[in-house]
mmCIF file of C-alpha atoms and ligand atoms in Angstrom:
data_model
loop_
_atom_site.group_PDB
_atom_site.id
_atom_site.type_symbol
_atom_site.label_atom_id
_atom_site.label_comp_id
_atom_site.label_asym_id
_atom_site.label_seq_id
_atom_site.Cartn_x
_atom_site.Cartn_y
_atom_site.Cartn_z
ATOM 1 C CA MET Y 24 -24.083 -33.361 31.770
ATOM 2 C CA GLU Y 25 -25.179 -31.294 28.345
ATOM 3 C CA ILE Y 26 -23.005 -28.242 27.753
ATOM 4 C CA GLU Y 27 -25.107 -25.882 24.744
ATOM 5 C CA ASN Y 28 -23.262 -25.588 21.712
ATOM 6 C CA ASN Y 29 -24.547 -23.070 19.924
ATOM 7 C CA PHE Y 30 -23.386 -22.182 16.534
ATOM 8 C CA ALA Y 31 -22.128 -18.810 14.939
ATOM 9 C CA ARG Y 32 -24.330 -18.820 11.529
ATOM 10 C CA PRO Y 33 -21.609 -18.274 8.312
ATOM 11 C CA VAL Y 34 -22.705 -16.997 5.303
ATOM 12 C CA ILE Y 35 -21.323 -19.779 2.903
ATOM 13 C CA VAL Y 36 -21.596 -18.235 -1.160
ATOM 14 C CA LEU Y 37 -22.961 -21.900 -3.440
ATOM 15 C CA SER Y 38 -22.556 -22.263 -6.448
ATOM 16 C CA ALA Y 39 -26.856 -22.159 -7.073
ATOM 17 C CA CYS Y 40 -27.378 -25.936 -8.728
ATOM 18 C CA LEU Y 41 -26.837 -27.762 -6.349
ATOM 19 C CA ASP Y 42 -28.831 -26.286 -4.415
ATOM 20 C CA GLY Y 43 -32.117 -27.869 -7.040
ATOM 21 C CA GLU Y 44 -31.796 -24.466 -9.607
ATOM 22 C CA PRO Y 45 -32.425 -24.871 -13.129
ATOM 23 C CA VAL Y 46 -29.443 -24.258 -14.386
ATOM 24 C CA ARG Y 47 -27.271 -25.966 -15.697
ATOM 25 C CA TYR Y 48 -26.100 -26.169 -19.708
ATOM 26 C CA ASN Y 49 -29.095 -28.895 -20.035
ATOM 27 C CA GLY Y 50 -30.770 -28.175 -16.772
ATOM 28 C CA GLU Y 51 -30.412 -30.962 -14.609
ATOM 29 C CA ILE Y 52 -31.387 -30.787 -11.443
ATOM 30 C CA LEU Y 53 -28.929 -30.970 -9.082
ATOM 31 C CA HIS Y 54 -29.692 -32.227 -4.706
ATOM 32 C CA ASN Y 55 -27.097 -32.049 -3.003
ATOM 33 C CA ASP Y 56 -28.109 -33.833 1.038
ATOM 34 C CA LEU Y 57 -25.266 -31.781 2.208
ATOM 35 C CA VAL Y 58 -26.520 -28.451 1.215
ATOM 36 C CA GLU Y 59 -29.266 -29.811 1.958
ATOM 37 C CA LYS Y 60 -28.480 -29.502 6.105
ATOM 38 C CA LEU Y 61 -26.303 -26.848 5.830
ATOM 39 C CA LYS Y 62 -29.618 -24.259 5.020
ATOM 40 C CA GLU Y 63 -29.999 -25.743 8.382
ATOM 41 C CA SER Y 64 -27.465 -23.439 9.667
ATOM 42 C CA ALA Y 65 -25.894 -20.931 7.805
ATOM 43 C CA GLU Y 66 -26.596 -18.389 5.855
ATOM 44 C CA ILE Y 67 -26.147 -19.349 1.873
ATOM 45 C CA ILE Y 68 -25.570 -17.498 -0.771
ATOM 46 C CA LYS Y 69 -26.065 -18.535 -4.321
ATOM 47 C CA VAL Y 70 -24.599 -17.661 -7.521
ATOM 48 C CA CYS Y 71 -24.566 -19.257 -11.030
ATOM 49 C CA PRO Y 72 -22.058 -17.600 -13.122
ATOM 50 C CA GLU Y 73 -23.434 -18.374 -16.326
ATOM 51 C CA VAL Y 74 -27.097 -17.300 -16.679
ATOM 52 C CA SER Y 75 -25.566 -14.406 -14.759
ATOM 53 C CA ILE Y 76 -23.545 -12.954 -17.816
ATOM 54 C CA GLY Y 77 -26.823 -13.901 -19.808
ATOM 55 C CA LEU Y 78 -26.881 -17.172 -20.916
ATOM 56 C CA GLY Y 79 -29.756 -19.448 -20.953
ATOM 57 C CA VAL Y 80 -31.191 -22.577 -20.233
ATOM 58 C CA PRO Y 81 -30.198 -25.312 -21.603
ATOM 59 C CA ARG Y 82 -27.220 -24.210 -23.877
ATOM 60 C CA ASP Y 83 -24.259 -24.954 -25.488
ATOM 61 C CA PRO Y 84 -21.071 -25.615 -22.986
ATOM 62 C CA ILE Y 85 -19.097 -23.605 -22.682
ATOM 63 C CA LYS Y 86 -15.363 -24.690 -22.307
ATOM 64 C CA ILE Y 87 -11.997 -24.057 -20.215
ATOM 65 C CA TYR Y 88 -9.034 -22.604 -22.358
ATOM 66 C CA LEU Y 89 -5.180 -21.889 -21.811
ATOM 67 C CA GLU Y 90 -3.854 -19.272 -24.233
ATOM 68 C CA ASN Y 91 -0.020 -17.705 -23.271
ATOM 69 C CA GLU Y 92 -0.416 -18.881 -20.205
ATOM 70 C CA ARG Y 93 -4.134 -17.443 -19.456
ATOM 71 C CA TYR Y 94 -7.185 -19.382 -19.048
ATOM 72 C CA ARG Y 95 -10.414 -18.151 -21.329
ATOM 73 C CA ILE Y 96 -14.057 -19.599 -21.920
ATOM 74 C CA TYR Y 97 -15.547 -20.076 -25.141
ATOM 75 C CA GLN Y 98 -18.805 -21.855 -25.970
ATOM 76 C CA SER Y 99 -17.016 -23.653 -29.564
ATOM 77 C CA LYS Y 100 -20.731 -24.917 -30.860
ATOM 78 C CA THR Y 101 -21.495 -20.766 -31.235
ATOM 79 C CA GLY Y 102 -18.083 -19.424 -31.317
ATOM 80 C CA ILE Y 103 -18.610 -16.711 -28.625
ATOM 81 C CA ASP Y 104 -15.807 -15.770 -26.151
ATOM 82 C CA LEU Y 105 -17.138 -15.425 -22.621
ATOM 83 C CA THR Y 106 -13.302 -14.299 -20.828
ATOM 84 C CA GLU Y 107 -13.711 -10.882 -20.587
ATOM 85 C CA LYS Y 108 -17.417 -11.217 -19.502
ATOM 86 C CA MET Y 109 -17.167 -13.626 -16.624
ATOM 87 C CA GLU Y 110 -14.180 -11.980 -15.267
ATOM 88 C CA LYS Y 111 -16.693 -8.854 -14.632
ATOM 89 C CA PHE Y 112 -18.937 -10.347 -13.558
ATOM 90 C CA SER Y 113 -17.058 -11.981 -11.614
ATOM 91 C CA VAL Y 114 -15.206 -9.498 -9.699
ATOM 92 C CA GLY Y 115 -18.292 -6.834 -10.342
ATOM 93 C CA PHE Y 116 -19.955 -9.791 -8.098
ATOM 94 C CA LEU Y 117 -17.243 -10.717 -5.316
ATOM 95 C CA ASP Y 118 -16.415 -7.238 -5.337
ATOM 96 C CA GLY Y 119 -20.115 -6.777 -3.816
ATOM 97 C CA LEU Y 120 -19.744 -9.678 -0.788
ATOM 98 C CA LYS Y 121 -20.206 -7.781 1.824
ATOM 99 C CA ASP Y 122 -19.819 -10.727 4.285
ATOM 100 C CA VAL Y 123 -18.551 -13.737 4.152
ATOM 101 C CA ASP Y 124 -17.010 -16.452 5.764
ATOM 102 C CA GLY Y 125 -16.526 -19.798 2.506
ATOM 103 C CA PHE Y 126 -17.338 -20.974 -0.674
ATOM 104 C CA LEU Y 127 -18.976 -23.912 -1.743
ATOM 105 C CA LEU Y 128 -18.615 -25.020 -5.925
ATOM 106 C CA LYS Y 129 -19.739 -26.750 -8.333
ATOM 107 C CA GLY Y 130 -16.997 -29.038 -8.850
ATOM 108 C CA GLN Y 131 -16.114 -29.999 -13.291
ATOM 109 C CA SER Y 132 -16.964 -26.844 -14.135
ATOM 110 C CA PRO Y 133 -15.799 -24.484 -16.560
ATOM 111 C CA SER Y 134 -16.628 -21.827 -14.049
ATOM 112 C CA CYS Y 135 -17.576 -22.846 -11.222
ATOM 113 C CA GLY Y 136 -15.479 -25.572 -10.472
ATOM 114 C CA PHE Y 137 -12.564 -26.034 -7.149
ATOM 115 C CA SER Y 138 -10.678 -29.303 -8.611
ATOM 116 C CA GLY Y 139 -11.199 -31.992 -12.311
ATOM 117 C CA THR Y 140 -11.645 -28.986 -14.241
ATOM 118 C CA LYS Y 141 -10.808 -30.002 -17.677
ATOM 119 C CA ILE Y 142 -8.699 -27.514 -19.136
ATOM 120 C CA TYR Y 143 -7.835 -27.095 -22.645
ATOM 121 C CA SER Y 144 -4.681 -26.596 -25.074
ATOM 122 C CA ASN Y 145 -7.036 -24.682 -26.975
ATOM 123 C CA LYS Y 146 -10.257 -23.335 -27.787
ATOM 124 C CA ASN Y 147 -10.811 -25.768 -30.801
ATOM 125 C CA ALA Y 148 -8.934 -28.270 -28.941
ATOM 126 C CA ARG Y 149 -10.303 -31.869 -27.890
ATOM 127 C CA ASP Y 150 -7.765 -32.700 -25.344
ATOM 128 C CA ILE Y 151 -6.979 -31.261 -22.077
ATOM 129 C CA VAL Y 152 -3.625 -30.168 -20.595
ATOM 130 C CA LYS Y 153 -4.094 -30.435 -17.507
ATOM 131 C CA LYS Y 154 -7.085 -30.792 -14.992
ATOM 132 C CA GLY Y 155 -7.543 -27.806 -12.983
ATOM 133 C CA THR Y 156 -9.791 -24.736 -11.518
ATOM 134 C CA GLY Y 157 -12.994 -22.652 -13.612
ATOM 135 C CA LEU Y 158 -13.109 -19.658 -14.337
ATOM 136 C CA PHE Y 159 -15.164 -18.208 -11.563
ATOM 137 C CA ALA Y 160 -13.556 -20.532 -9.318
ATOM 138 C CA GLN Y 161 -9.857 -18.755 -10.052
ATOM 139 C CA ILE Y 162 -10.956 -15.432 -8.757
ATOM 140 C CA VAL Y 163 -13.072 -16.745 -6.682
ATOM 141 C CA LYS Y 164 -9.290 -18.474 -4.595
ATOM 142 C CA GLU Y 165 -7.267 -14.503 -5.702
ATOM 143 C CA LYS Y 166 -9.395 -12.254 -4.515
ATOM 144 C CA PHE Y 167 -10.033 -14.916 -1.206
ATOM 145 C CA PRO Y 168 -7.073 -16.742 -0.291
ATOM 146 C CA ASP Y 169 -8.190 -17.360 3.603
ATOM 147 C CA LYS Y 170 -11.411 -17.930 2.919
ATOM 148 C CA PRO Y 171 -12.309 -22.116 2.704
ATOM 149 C CA ILE Y 172 -13.649 -23.106 -0.470
ATOM 150 C CA GLU Y 173 -13.993 -26.223 -1.333
ATOM 151 C CA ASP Y 174 -16.250 -28.151 -3.965
ATOM 152 C CA GLU Y 175 -18.949 -30.940 -3.655
ATOM 153 C CA LEU Y 176 -16.612 -33.505 -5.641
ATOM 154 C CA ARG Y 177 -14.067 -33.268 -2.707
ATOM 155 C CA LEU Y 178 -16.465 -33.173 0.096
ATOM 156 C CA ARG Y 179 -16.540 -36.823 -0.265
ATOM 157 C CA ASP Y 180 -13.776 -37.736 1.306
ATOM 158 C CA SER Y 181 -14.789 -37.016 4.521
ATOM 159 C CA GLU Y 182 -11.344 -35.917 6.345
ATOM 160 C CA ILE Y 183 -11.658 -32.338 3.661
ATOM 161 C CA LYS Y 184 -14.884 -32.503 4.602
ATOM 162 C CA LYS Y 185 -13.923 -32.193 8.292
ATOM 163 C CA HIS Y 186 -11.823 -29.437 8.095
ATOM 164 C CA PHE Y 187 -13.872 -27.322 5.843
ATOM 165 C CA LEU Y 188 -16.477 -26.891 8.482
ATOM 166 C CA THR Y 189 -14.635 -26.830 10.752
ATOM 167 C CA ARG Y 190 -12.350 -23.704 9.337
ATOM 168 C CA ILE Y 191 -15.350 -21.981 7.939
ATOM 169 C CA PHE Y 192 -17.861 -22.673 11.494
ATOM 170 C CA ALA Y 193 -14.349 -21.468 13.548
ATOM 171 C CA ILE Y 194 -13.515 -17.819 11.362
ATOM 172 C CA SER Y 195 -18.043 -17.606 11.704
ATOM 173 C CA GLU Y 196 -17.443 -18.163 15.127
ATOM 174 C CA MET Y 197 -14.669 -15.794 15.663
ATOM 175 C CA LYS Y 198 -15.966 -12.649 13.214
ATOM 176 C CA SER Y 199 -18.916 -13.314 16.282
ATOM 177 C CA LEU Y 200 -17.117 -13.093 18.864
ATOM 178 C CA GLU Y 201 -15.576 -9.349 17.418
ATOM 179 C CA ARG Y 202 -18.910 -8.490 16.036
ATOM 180 C CA LYS Y 203 -20.177 -8.067 20.260
ATOM 181 C CA ILE Y 204 -17.148 -8.210 22.592
ATOM 182 C CA HIS Y 205 -17.439 -5.926 25.319
ATOM 183 C CA SER Y 206 -15.272 -7.458 27.858
ATOM 184 C CA ILE Y 207 -11.017 -9.156 27.608
ATOM 185 C CA ASN Y 208 -13.002 -12.145 29.305
ATOM 186 C CA GLN Y 209 -15.358 -13.187 25.816
ATOM 187 C CA LEU Y 210 -12.405 -13.034 24.545
ATOM 188 C CA ILE Y 211 -10.081 -15.374 26.934
ATOM 189 C CA GLU Y 212 -13.511 -17.895 27.435
ATOM 190 C CA PHE Y 213 -12.938 -18.213 23.586
ATOM 191 C CA HIS Y 214 -9.965 -18.697 23.927
ATOM 192 C CA THR Y 215 -10.265 -20.963 26.296
ATOM 193 C CA ARG Y 216 -13.003 -23.181 24.145
ATOM 194 C CA TYR Y 217 -10.436 -23.285 21.031
ATOM 195 C CA LYS Y 218 -7.589 -24.672 22.720
ATOM 196 C CA TYR Y 219 -7.574 -28.412 21.813
ATOM 197 C CA LEU Y 220 -8.578 -27.924 17.638
ATOM 198 C CA LEU Y 221 -5.911 -24.275 17.298
ATOM 199 C CA MET Y 222 -3.268 -27.336 18.919
ATOM 200 C CA LEU Y 223 -4.778 -29.640 17.042
ATOM 201 C CA TYR Y 224 -4.125 -27.641 13.773
ATOM 202 C CA SER Y 225 -1.189 -24.880 14.633
ATOM 203 C CA GLN Y 226 0.336 -25.292 18.537
ATOM 204 C CA SER Y 227 2.567 -21.988 17.251
ATOM 205 C CA LYS Y 228 -0.664 -20.074 15.855
ATOM 206 C CA LEU Y 229 -1.557 -21.329 19.881
ATOM 207 C CA THR Y 230 1.128 -20.300 21.452
ATOM 208 C CA GLN Y 231 0.929 -16.461 19.643
ATOM 209 C CA LEU Y 232 -2.815 -15.946 19.788
ATOM 210 C CA GLY Y 233 -2.504 -17.589 24.123
ATOM 211 C CA LYS Y 234 0.134 -14.564 24.603
ATOM 212 C CA ILE Y 235 -2.120 -12.240 22.958
ATOM 213 C CA VAL Y 236 -4.689 -12.667 25.483
ATOM 214 C CA ALA Y 237 -2.480 -12.768 28.466
ATOM 215 C CA GLY Y 238 -0.992 -9.780 27.124
ATOM 216 C CA TYR Y 239 -4.543 -7.397 26.678
ATOM 217 C CA LYS Y 240 -4.667 -4.248 28.879
ATOM 218 C CA LYS Y 241 -6.490 -2.875 29.765
ATOM 219 C CA GLY Y 242 -8.561 -0.305 28.248
ATOM 220 C CA ASN Y 243 -6.870 -2.164 24.365
ATOM 221 C CA LEU Y 244 -9.789 -5.052 24.089
ATOM 222 C CA SER Y 245 -10.348 -3.989 20.513
ATOM 223 C CA SER Y 246 -6.410 -4.003 19.083
ATOM 224 C CA THR Y 247 -6.498 -7.069 21.559
ATOM 225 C CA VAL Y 248 -9.288 -8.739 19.574
ATOM 226 C CA SER Y 249 -7.791 -7.348 15.745
ATOM 227 C CA ASP Y 250 -4.660 -9.105 16.808
ATOM 228 C CA TYR Y 251 -6.278 -12.159 18.213
ATOM 229 C CA SER Y 252 -8.747 -13.036 15.053
ATOM 230 C CA ARG Y 253 -5.791 -12.066 12.497
ATOM 231 C CA VAL Y 254 -3.441 -14.561 13.659
ATOM 232 C CA PHE Y 255 -6.437 -17.073 15.245
ATOM 233 C CA TYR Y 256 -8.574 -16.254 10.689
ATOM 234 C CA THR Y 257 -4.812 -18.510 9.733
ATOM 235 C CA ALA Y 258 -4.363 -21.022 12.412
ATOM 236 C CA PHE Y 259 -7.080 -23.655 10.577
ATOM 237 C CA GLU Y 260 -5.158 -23.048 7.182
ATOM 238 C CA ARG Y 261 -3.459 -27.279 6.569
ATOM 239 C CA LYS Y 262 -5.627 -30.796 7.014
ATOM 240 C CA PRO Y 263 -4.040 -31.928 10.236
ATOM 241 C CA GLY Y 264 -2.631 -35.563 9.482
ATOM 242 C CA VAL Y 265 -3.525 -38.804 12.257
ATOM 243 C CA LYS Y 266 -0.376 -37.773 13.940
ATOM 244 C CA LYS Y 267 -1.574 -33.860 15.211
ATOM 245 C CA GLN Y 268 -4.881 -35.781 15.802
ATOM 246 C CA VAL Y 269 -2.769 -39.063 18.101
ATOM 247 C CA ASN Y 270 -1.119 -35.404 20.353
ATOM 248 C CA VAL Y 271 -4.555 -33.712 20.874
ATOM 249 C CA ILE Y 272 -6.359 -36.738 21.624
ATOM 250 C CA GLN Y 273 -3.032 -38.067 24.037
ATOM 251 C CA HIS Y 274 -3.496 -34.622 25.936
ATOM 252 C CA ILE Y 275 -7.223 -35.265 26.267
ATOM 253 C CA TYR Y 276 -6.971 -38.535 27.814
ATOM 254 C CA GLY Y 277 -5.593 -36.817 30.866
ATOM 255 C CA TYR Y 278 -8.213 -35.866 32.485
ATOM 256 C CA PHE Y 279 -10.246 -39.096 32.629
ATOM 257 C CA LYS Y 280 -7.265 -41.913 33.018
ATOM 258 C CA THR Y 281 -7.615 -41.470 36.483
ATOM 259 C CA GLY Y 282 -10.619 -42.290 36.594
ATOM 260 C CA LEU Y 283 -10.441 -45.518 34.179
ATOM 261 C CA ASN Y 284 -10.026 -48.791 34.791
ATOM 262 C CA GLN Y 285 -7.650 -51.683 33.353
ATOM 263 C CA GLY Y 286 -9.788 -52.634 30.671
ATOM 264 C CA GLU Y 287 -10.781 -49.250 28.925
ATOM 265 C CA LYS Y 288 -7.620 -47.992 29.658
ATOM 266 C CA ARG Y 289 -6.067 -50.845 27.573
ATOM 267 C CA HIS Y 290 -9.431 -50.650 25.456
ATOM 268 C CA PHE Y 291 -8.894 -47.553 24.527
ATOM 269 C CA LEU Y 292 -5.082 -46.723 24.081
ATOM 270 C CA ASN Y 293 -4.896 -50.140 21.732
ATOM 271 C CA LEU Y 294 -7.473 -48.050 19.733
ATOM 272 C CA LEU Y 295 -5.884 -44.875 19.739
ATOM 273 C CA LYS Y 296 -2.770 -47.013 18.733
ATOM 274 C CA LYS Y 297 -4.522 -48.470 15.938
ATOM 275 C CA TYR Y 298 -5.876 -45.330 14.474
ATOM 276 C CA SER Y 299 -1.900 -43.983 13.961
ATOM 277 C CA GLU Y 300 -1.871 -46.841 12.854
ATOM 278 C CA GLY Y 301 -4.300 -46.358 9.762
ATOM 279 C CA LYS Y 302 -6.439 -49.561 10.842
ATOM 280 C CA ALA Y 303 -8.973 -47.049 13.138
ATOM 281 C CA GLN Y 304 -11.524 -44.945 12.632
ATOM 282 C CA TYR Y 305 -11.320 -41.238 14.262
ATOM 283 C CA ASP Y 306 -14.961 -41.720 14.090
ATOM 284 C CA ILE Y 307 -14.775 -44.277 16.795
ATOM 285 C CA VAL Y 308 -11.814 -42.761 19.157
ATOM 286 C CA LEU Y 309 -14.076 -39.133 19.010
ATOM 287 C CA GLU Y 310 -16.948 -40.573 20.495
ATOM 288 C CA MET Y 311 -14.848 -42.829 23.136
ATOM 289 C CA VAL Y 312 -13.308 -39.753 23.763
ATOM 290 C CA ARG Y 313 -16.782 -38.162 24.368
ATOM 291 C CA ASN Y 314 -18.232 -40.468 26.102
ATOM 292 C CA PHE Y 315 -15.179 -40.829 28.340
ATOM 293 C CA ALA Y 316 -16.041 -36.625 29.497
ATOM 294 C CA LEU Y 317 -19.792 -36.581 29.779
ATOM 295 C CA ARG Y 318 -18.836 -40.176 32.046
ATOM 296 C CA PHE Y 319 -16.710 -37.705 33.939
ATOM 297 C CA SER Y 320 -18.054 -34.619 33.693
ATOM 298 C CA THR Y 321 -15.313 -32.646 32.366
ATOM 299 C CA GLN Y 322 -16.741 -30.029 31.724
ATOM 300 C CA TYR Y 323 -13.590 -27.921 30.231
ATOM 301 C CA LEU Y 324 -13.855 -30.744 27.797
ATOM 302 C CA LEU Y 325 -17.638 -31.349 26.498
ATOM 303 C CA PHE Y 326 -16.702 -27.319 26.421
ATOM 304 C CA GLN Y 327 -13.875 -27.229 23.539
ATOM 305 C CA ARG Y 328 -14.934 -26.762 20.242
ATOM 306 C CA TYR Y 329 -12.995 -29.844 19.391
ATOM 307 C CA LEU Y 330 -14.687 -32.413 20.673
ATOM 308 C CA ASN Y 331 -18.016 -30.177 18.544
ATOM 309 C CA PRO Y 332 -16.366 -27.760 16.019
ATOM 310 C CA TYR Y 333 -19.595 -27.779 13.581
ATOM 311 C CA PRO Y 334 -22.964 -29.021 14.531
ATOM 312 C CA GLU Y 335 -23.560 -32.480 14.660
ATOM 313 C CA GLN Y 336 -25.777 -32.912 11.865
ATOM 314 C CA LEU Y 337 -23.455 -32.050 9.273
ATOM 315 C CA ASN Y 338 -21.920 -35.465 9.505
ATOM 316 C CA ASP Y 339 -24.335 -37.185 8.673
HETATM 317 S S1 SF4 U 26 -21.395 -25.503 -11.741
HETATM 318 FE FE1 SF4 U 26 -21.720 -22.941 -11.383
HETATM 319 S S2 SF4 U 26 -21.774 -22.211 -13.240
HETATM 320 FE FE2 SF4 U 26 -22.917 -23.895 -13.345
HETATM 321 S S3 SF4 U 26 -25.054 -24.060 -13.005
HETATM 322 FE FE3 SF4 U 26 -23.820 -24.126 -11.652
HETATM 323 S S4 SF4 U 26 -23.789 -22.568 -10.171
HETATM 324 FE FE4 SF4 U 26 -23.704 -22.434 -12.334
#
């Protein structure tokens, strides 16, 4: 049995150089496989903050440094301080965004870097005080504290990538529901679909959201949806650990365990144990769960976002 798996299209702000735009300081062209795939399932808004403040290509590199606990950017070769220009552009650009679900930025950049950016002790220094976040990325974080923000370097870690994509697509689907909802049944269906994903991320938020749905009274659909979405948007902030994954899989196992023979049960539970001990990969366990759900036509499970939180091709 196939369950239709349509996803809302999230809106993602992207560092333009990650999509092959010729905007890098050294003219280098970058390609990123995930970005290529994301373009099929998401609306992409590209931005190059450095070109947007008038810097050309190629250009002398800029650096970010700390002065009186304030981050500033500076182009050493020309001696130009670009801090105010970058701040003004960033605030204007970000304020102008009508709709955004997340940010995918270029790591290590003094402007876009979400991680790994070298922060210098002063504008002429060669020594770094720490590694941190670029100036544009800092303003993104301040303005959108609840949105998923990542860079392509961190997304090389498959767990961080899964978490990022899960959040983005969940936020986008909630927003899409908010736009089109006309009956409480749609919210009930949505909540049902997210049950195990919510359980994975936050049992307390799952309970809270269940109470909001159960408390619906005729005539208060819009306030119910708004209460629901407010909590929902905060439910996916922390990346879940192995313990929580095992807990959810144990719950799901209850749906098909009676249909399995002793050998299959032993094999599955052994694999789950190995996963909990860090000796087996989560993807293998999840694939078995998907197979069992298909084999026993467990519609309720096949429908769950836990099994398909975002388009499959983004996993490859
Ligand atoms: S990292 Fe940001 S500022 Fe630098 S080239 Fe890429 S988009 Fe432009």
